[in-house]
Coordinates of C-alpha atoms and ligand atoms in Angstrom, one line a residue:
X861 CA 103.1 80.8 34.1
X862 CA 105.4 79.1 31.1
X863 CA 108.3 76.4 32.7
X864 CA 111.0 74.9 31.1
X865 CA 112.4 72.6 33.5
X866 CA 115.4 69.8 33.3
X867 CA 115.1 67.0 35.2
X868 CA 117.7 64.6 36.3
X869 CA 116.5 61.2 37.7
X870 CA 120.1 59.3 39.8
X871 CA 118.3 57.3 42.2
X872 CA 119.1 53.6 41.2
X873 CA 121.0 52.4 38.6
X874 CA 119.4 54.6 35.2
X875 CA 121.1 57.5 34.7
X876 CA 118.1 60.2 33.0
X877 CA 117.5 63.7 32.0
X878 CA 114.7 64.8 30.3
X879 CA 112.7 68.3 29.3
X880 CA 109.4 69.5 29.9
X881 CA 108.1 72.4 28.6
X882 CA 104.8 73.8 30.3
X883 CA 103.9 70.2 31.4
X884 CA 104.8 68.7 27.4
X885 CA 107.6 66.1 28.1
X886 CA 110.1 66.8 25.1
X887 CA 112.0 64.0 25.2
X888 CA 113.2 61.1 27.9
X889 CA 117.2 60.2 27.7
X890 CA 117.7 57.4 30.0
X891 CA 121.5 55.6 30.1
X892 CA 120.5 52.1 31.3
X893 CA 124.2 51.0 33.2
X894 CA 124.7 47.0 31.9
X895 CA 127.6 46.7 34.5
X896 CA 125.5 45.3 37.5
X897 CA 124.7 42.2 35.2
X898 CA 127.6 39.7 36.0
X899 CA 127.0 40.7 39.8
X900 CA 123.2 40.2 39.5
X901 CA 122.1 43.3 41.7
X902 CA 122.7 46.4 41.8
X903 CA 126.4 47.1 43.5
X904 CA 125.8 50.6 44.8
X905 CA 129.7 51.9 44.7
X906 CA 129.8 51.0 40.9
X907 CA 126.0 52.2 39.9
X908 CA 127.3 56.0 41.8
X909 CA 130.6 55.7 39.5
X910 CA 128.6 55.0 36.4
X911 CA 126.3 57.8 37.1
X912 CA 129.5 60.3 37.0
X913 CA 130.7 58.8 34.1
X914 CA 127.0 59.6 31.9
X915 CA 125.2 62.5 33.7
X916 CA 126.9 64.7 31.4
X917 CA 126.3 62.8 28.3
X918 CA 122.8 62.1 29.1
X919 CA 121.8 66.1 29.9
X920 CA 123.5 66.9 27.1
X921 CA 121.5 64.7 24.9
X922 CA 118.5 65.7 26.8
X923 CA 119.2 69.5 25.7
X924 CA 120.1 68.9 22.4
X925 CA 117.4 67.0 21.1
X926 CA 114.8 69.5 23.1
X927 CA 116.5 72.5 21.3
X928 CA 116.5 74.1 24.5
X929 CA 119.4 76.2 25.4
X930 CA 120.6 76.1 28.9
X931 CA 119.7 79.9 29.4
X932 CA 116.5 79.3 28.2
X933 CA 115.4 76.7 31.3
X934 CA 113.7 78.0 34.4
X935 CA 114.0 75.6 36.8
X936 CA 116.4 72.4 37.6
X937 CA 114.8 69.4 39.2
X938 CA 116.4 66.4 40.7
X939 CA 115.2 63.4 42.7
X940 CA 116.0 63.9 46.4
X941 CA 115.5 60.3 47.5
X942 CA 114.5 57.6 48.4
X943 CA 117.7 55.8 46.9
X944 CA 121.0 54.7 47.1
X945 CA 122.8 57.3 48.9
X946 CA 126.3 57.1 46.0
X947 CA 123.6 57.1 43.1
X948 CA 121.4 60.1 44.2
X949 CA 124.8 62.4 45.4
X950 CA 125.7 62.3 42.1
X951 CA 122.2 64.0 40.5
X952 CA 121.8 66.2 43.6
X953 CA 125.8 67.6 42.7
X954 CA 125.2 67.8 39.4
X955 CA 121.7 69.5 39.7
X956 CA 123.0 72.1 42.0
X957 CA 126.1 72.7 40.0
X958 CA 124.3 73.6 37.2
X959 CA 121.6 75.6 38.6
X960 CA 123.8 77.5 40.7
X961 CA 126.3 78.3 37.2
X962 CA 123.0 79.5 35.4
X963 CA 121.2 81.0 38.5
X964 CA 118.1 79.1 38.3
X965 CA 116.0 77.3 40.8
X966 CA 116.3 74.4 42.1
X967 CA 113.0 71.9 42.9
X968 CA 114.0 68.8 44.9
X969 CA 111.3 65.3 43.9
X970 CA 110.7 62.4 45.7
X971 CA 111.0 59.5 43.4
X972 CA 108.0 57.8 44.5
X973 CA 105.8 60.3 43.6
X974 CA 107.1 60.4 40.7
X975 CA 106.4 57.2 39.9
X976 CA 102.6 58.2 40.4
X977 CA 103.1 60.9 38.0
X978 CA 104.3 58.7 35.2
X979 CA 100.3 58.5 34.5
X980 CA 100.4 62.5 33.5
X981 CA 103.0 62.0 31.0
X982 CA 101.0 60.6 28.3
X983 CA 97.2 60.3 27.8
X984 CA 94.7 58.7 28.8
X985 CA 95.1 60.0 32.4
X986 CA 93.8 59.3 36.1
X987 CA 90.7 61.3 37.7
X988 CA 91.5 62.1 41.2
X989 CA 90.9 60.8 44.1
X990 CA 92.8 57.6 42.4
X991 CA 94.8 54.7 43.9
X992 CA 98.1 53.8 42.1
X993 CA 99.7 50.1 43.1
X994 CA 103.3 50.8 42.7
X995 CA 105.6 48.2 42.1
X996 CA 109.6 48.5 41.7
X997 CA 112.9 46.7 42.7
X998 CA 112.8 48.9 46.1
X999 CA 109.2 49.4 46.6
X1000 CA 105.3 48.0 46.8
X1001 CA 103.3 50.6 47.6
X1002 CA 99.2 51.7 48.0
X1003 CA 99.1 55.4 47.2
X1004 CA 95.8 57.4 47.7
X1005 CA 96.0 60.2 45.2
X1006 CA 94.2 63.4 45.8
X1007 CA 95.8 65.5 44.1
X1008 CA 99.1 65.7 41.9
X1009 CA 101.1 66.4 45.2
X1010 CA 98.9 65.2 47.9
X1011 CA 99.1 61.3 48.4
X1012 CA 99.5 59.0 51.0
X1013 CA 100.4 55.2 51.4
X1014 CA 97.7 53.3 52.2
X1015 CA 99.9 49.8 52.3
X1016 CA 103.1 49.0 51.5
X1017 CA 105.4 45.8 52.2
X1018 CA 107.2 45.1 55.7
X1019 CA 110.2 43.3 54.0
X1020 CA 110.9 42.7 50.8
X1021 CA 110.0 44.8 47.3
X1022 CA 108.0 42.3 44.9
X1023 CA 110.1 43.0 42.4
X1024 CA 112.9 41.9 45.0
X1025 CA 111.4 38.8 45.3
X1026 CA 110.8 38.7 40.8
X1027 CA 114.7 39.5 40.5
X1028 CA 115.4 36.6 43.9
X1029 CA 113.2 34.3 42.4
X1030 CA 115.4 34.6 39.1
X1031 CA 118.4 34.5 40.9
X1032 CA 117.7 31.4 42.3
X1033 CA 116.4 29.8 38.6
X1034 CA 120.1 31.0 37.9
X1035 CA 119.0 33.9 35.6
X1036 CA 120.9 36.4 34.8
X1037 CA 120.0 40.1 36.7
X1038 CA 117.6 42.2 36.6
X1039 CA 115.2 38.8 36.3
X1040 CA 111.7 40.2 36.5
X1041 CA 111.5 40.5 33.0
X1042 CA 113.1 37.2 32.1
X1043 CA 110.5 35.9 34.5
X1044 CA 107.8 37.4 32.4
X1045 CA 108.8 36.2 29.1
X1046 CA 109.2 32.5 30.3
X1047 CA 105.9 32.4 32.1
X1048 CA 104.0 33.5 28.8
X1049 CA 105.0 29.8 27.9
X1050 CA 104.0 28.1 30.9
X1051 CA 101.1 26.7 32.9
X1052 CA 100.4 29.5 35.7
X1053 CA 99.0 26.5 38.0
X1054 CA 101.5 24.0 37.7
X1055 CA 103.3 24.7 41.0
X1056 CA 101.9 26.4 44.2
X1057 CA 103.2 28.5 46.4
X1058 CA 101.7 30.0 49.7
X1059 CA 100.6 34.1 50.7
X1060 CA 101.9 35.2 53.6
X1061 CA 98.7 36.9 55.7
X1062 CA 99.7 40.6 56.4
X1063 CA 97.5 42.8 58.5
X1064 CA 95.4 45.4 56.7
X1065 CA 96.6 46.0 53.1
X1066 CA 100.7 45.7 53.7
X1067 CA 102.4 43.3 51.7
X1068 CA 105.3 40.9 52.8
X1069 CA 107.2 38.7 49.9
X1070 CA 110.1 37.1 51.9
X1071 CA 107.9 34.3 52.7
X1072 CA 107.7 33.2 49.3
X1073 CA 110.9 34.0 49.1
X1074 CA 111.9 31.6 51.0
X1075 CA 109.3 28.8 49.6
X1076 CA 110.8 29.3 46.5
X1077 CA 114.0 28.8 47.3
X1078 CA 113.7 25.8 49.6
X1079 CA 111.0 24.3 46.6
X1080 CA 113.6 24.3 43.8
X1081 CA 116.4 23.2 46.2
X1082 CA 114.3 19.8 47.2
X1083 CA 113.2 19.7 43.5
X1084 CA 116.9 19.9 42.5
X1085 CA 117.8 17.1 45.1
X1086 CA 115.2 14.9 43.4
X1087 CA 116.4 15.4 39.5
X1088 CA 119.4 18.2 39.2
X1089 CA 117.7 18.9 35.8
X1090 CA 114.0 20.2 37.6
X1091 CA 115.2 23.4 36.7
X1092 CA 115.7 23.1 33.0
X1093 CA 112.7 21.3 32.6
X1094 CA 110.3 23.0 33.5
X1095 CA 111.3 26.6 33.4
X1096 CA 108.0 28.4 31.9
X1097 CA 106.0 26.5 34.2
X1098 CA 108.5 27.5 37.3
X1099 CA 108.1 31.3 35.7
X1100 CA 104.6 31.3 35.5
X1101 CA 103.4 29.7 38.7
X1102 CA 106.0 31.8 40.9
X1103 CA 105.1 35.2 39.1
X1104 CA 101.0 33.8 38.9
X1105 CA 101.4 34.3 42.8
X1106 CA 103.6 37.4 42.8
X1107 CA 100.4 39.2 40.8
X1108 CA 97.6 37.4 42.7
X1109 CA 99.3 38.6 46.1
X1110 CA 99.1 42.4 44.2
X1111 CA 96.2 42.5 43.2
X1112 CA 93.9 40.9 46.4
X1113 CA 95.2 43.9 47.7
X1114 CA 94.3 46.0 45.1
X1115 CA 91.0 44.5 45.0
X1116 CA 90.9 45.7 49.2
X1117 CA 92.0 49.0 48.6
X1118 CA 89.0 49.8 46.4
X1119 CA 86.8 48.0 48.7
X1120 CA 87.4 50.0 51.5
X1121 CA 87.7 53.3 49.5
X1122 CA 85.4 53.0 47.1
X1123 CA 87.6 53.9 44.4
X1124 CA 87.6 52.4 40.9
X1125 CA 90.4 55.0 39.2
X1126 CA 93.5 52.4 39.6
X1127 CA 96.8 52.7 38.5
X1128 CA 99.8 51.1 38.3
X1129 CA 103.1 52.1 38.1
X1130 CA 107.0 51.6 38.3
X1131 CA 109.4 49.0 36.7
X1132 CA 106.9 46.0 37.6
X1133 CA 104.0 47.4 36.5
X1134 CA 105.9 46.6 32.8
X1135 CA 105.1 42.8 33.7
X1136 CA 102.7 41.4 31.3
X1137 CA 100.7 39.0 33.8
X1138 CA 100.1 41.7 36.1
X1139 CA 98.8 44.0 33.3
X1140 CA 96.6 41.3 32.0
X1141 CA 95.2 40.0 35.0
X1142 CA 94.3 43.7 36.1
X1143 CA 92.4 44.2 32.7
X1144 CA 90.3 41.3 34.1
X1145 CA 89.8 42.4 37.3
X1146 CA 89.1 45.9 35.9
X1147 CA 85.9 44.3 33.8
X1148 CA 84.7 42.4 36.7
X1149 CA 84.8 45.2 38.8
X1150 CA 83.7 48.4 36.5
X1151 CA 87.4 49.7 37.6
X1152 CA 88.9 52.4 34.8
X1153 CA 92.5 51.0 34.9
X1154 CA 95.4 53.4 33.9
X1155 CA 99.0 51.5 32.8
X1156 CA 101.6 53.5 31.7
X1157 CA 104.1 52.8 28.8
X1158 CA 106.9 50.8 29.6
X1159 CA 109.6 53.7 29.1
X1160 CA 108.1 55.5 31.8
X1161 CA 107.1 52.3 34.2
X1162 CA 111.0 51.6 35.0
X1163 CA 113.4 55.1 36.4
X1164 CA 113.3 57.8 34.3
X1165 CA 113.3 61.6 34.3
X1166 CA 110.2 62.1 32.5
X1167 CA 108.2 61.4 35.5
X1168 CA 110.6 63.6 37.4
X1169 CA 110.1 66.0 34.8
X1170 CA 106.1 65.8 35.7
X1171 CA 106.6 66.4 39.5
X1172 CA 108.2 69.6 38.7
X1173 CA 106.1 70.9 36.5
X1174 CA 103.6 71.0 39.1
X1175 CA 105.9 72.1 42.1
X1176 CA 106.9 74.7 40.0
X1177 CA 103.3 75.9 39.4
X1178 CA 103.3 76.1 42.9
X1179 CA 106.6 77.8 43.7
X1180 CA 108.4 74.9 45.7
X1181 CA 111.7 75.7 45.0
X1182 CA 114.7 73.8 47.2
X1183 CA 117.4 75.6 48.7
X1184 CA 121.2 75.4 47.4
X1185 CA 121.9 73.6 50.4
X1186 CA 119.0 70.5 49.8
X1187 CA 121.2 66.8 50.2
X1188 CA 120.2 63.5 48.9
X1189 CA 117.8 61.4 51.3
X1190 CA 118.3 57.3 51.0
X1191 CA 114.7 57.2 52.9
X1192 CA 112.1 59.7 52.2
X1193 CA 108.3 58.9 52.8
X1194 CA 106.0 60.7 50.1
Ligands
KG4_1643 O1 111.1 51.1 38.9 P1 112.4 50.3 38.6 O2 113.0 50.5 37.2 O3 113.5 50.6 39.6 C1 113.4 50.8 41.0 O4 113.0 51.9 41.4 O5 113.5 49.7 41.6 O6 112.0 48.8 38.8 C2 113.0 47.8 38.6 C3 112.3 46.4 39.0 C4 113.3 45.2 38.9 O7 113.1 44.5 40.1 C5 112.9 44.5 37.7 O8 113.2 43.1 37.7 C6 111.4 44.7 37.7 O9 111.3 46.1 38.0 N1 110.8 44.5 36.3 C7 109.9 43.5 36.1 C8 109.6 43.6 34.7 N2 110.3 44.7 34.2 C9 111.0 45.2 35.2 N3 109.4 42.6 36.9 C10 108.6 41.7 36.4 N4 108.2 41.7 35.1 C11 108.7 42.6 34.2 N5 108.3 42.6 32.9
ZN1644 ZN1 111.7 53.5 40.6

């Protein structure tokens, strides 16, 4: 069965569109919206106006540098949640505009499984069963993949997302937003052991960051008491012990997961998997523990459609179309 499929990814605050052609991404147009900087987070009412503003742009592009015309697509896909609710009206509207004007299909993907797909995009790619850590500004997440649309969390955090507490930590440094990647680039300068900070113990394999949250935040402020210059200072080696902790507090749980599945095909995925301590760290543990690790290009670690795209393509195989009446969901488990 051939598919053409567009795909529209609104969720957050990364306005994409992209084409797949019988499960061959064509291309990945992602508008990245700069306006949340001076706020340092995401300011929902602003991220839903900027989507307005580019969707059109950004499925244009998407079309034109496919060569797809739009009579030529079968199918329109859109991420349904989780989200913020502004953000994700915005795709869902424009998705069912559109597919109602051409009389297509619609096919409704949850974001998070999306994420998981990222690994099809591109080779080399996961044999299932497989377990993919995913890590974003909203999320922290064990999946058990069976199959490309049978998965299940295994663990996931009870507060905070760790790259929540990457982007708090930066906050607090007085970095500008999103952090976790100024974090990253400092800490490849710094001693990883330099400072300490403490785990909080979570039953089974959930996560919780808010505790080191916390530590962090009360740390630098008695630091700051002592010499109002601490910060300065010492930035790589603040960068590189805080996010030393963030990745060691990953991966022990990684490191369960497998034990108790017996599993050694691990991924990772979302917009902290593009952090280079994790990545490197993992490539150890993946030698000491004969694991086959799977890491996907930066493009498609952070939002984008071309992982949206890859859901489709296999809903679509399978007929799971959405009907013209589908709305956005701000929660949605997998
Ligand atoms: O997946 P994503 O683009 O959006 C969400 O669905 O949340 O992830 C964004 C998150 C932000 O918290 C950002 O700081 C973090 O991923 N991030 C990083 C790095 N690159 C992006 N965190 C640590 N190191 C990085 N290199
Ligand atoms: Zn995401």
């Amino acid at each position: 069965m051939s598919a053409v499929i567009l795909a529209i990814e609104s969720s957050c605050d990364e306005t994409s569109a992209a084409v797949i052609s019988n499960g061959k991404v064509l291309n990945n147009i992602i508008a990245t919206q700069a306006i949340h900087q001076k706020y340092g987070g995401v300011v929902p009412e602003l991220a839903s106006r900027a989507h307005q503003r580019n969707i059109v742009a950004v499925v244009d592009e998407a079309l034109k540098i496919s060569g797809i015309k739009k009579h030529e697509l079968d199918a329109i896909a859109f991420t349904r949640g989780p989200g913020l609710m502004g953000s994700l009206l915005v795709g869902v509207s424009f998705a069912k505009g559109f597919a109602m004007g051409l009389g297509k299909p619609l096919i409704e993907v949850n974001h998070m499984q999306a994420h998981v797909l990222s690994h099809f995009i591109d080779d080399p790619k996961p044999a299932f069963p497989f377990l993919c850590l995913t890590v974003s500004g909203g999320h922290t997440q064990i999946i058990l993949v069976q199959d490309y649309l049978a998965m299940e969390v295994i663990g996931e955090t009870q507060d905070d997302a760790v790259g929540e507490a990457f982007d708090k930590a930066a906050k607090i440094l007085g970095l500008p937003y999103p952090g976790g990647p100024l974090i990253d680039s400092y800490a490849q300068q710094g001693n990883e052991n330099a400072y300490k900070f403490s785990d909080t113990d979570m039953p089974g394999l959930d996560f919780s960051f808010s505790g080191i949250k916390t530590g962090f935040l009360y740390f630098i402020r008695d630091e700051k008491k002592k010499d109002e210059k601490f910060v300065e200072k010492n930035l790589n080696d603040i960068c590189a012990s805080i996010q030393h902790q963030l990745v060691k507090m990953l991966l022990k749980r990684l490191e369960q997961a497998s034990a108790k599945t017996g599993i050694k095909e691990i991924a990772i995925a979302g917009g902290v998997s593009a952090n280079s301590g994790l990545r490197n760290k993992l490539k150890e543990l993946a030698i000491r523990k004969g694991w086959n690790v799977y890491i996907p290009k930066v493009e498609y670690c952070t939002d984008n459609a071309a992982m949206i795209a890859m859901v489709a393509h296999y809903k679509y195989m399978n007929k799971e179309f959405a009907q013209l009446d589908v709305a956005p969901l701000a929660r949605m488990p997998i």
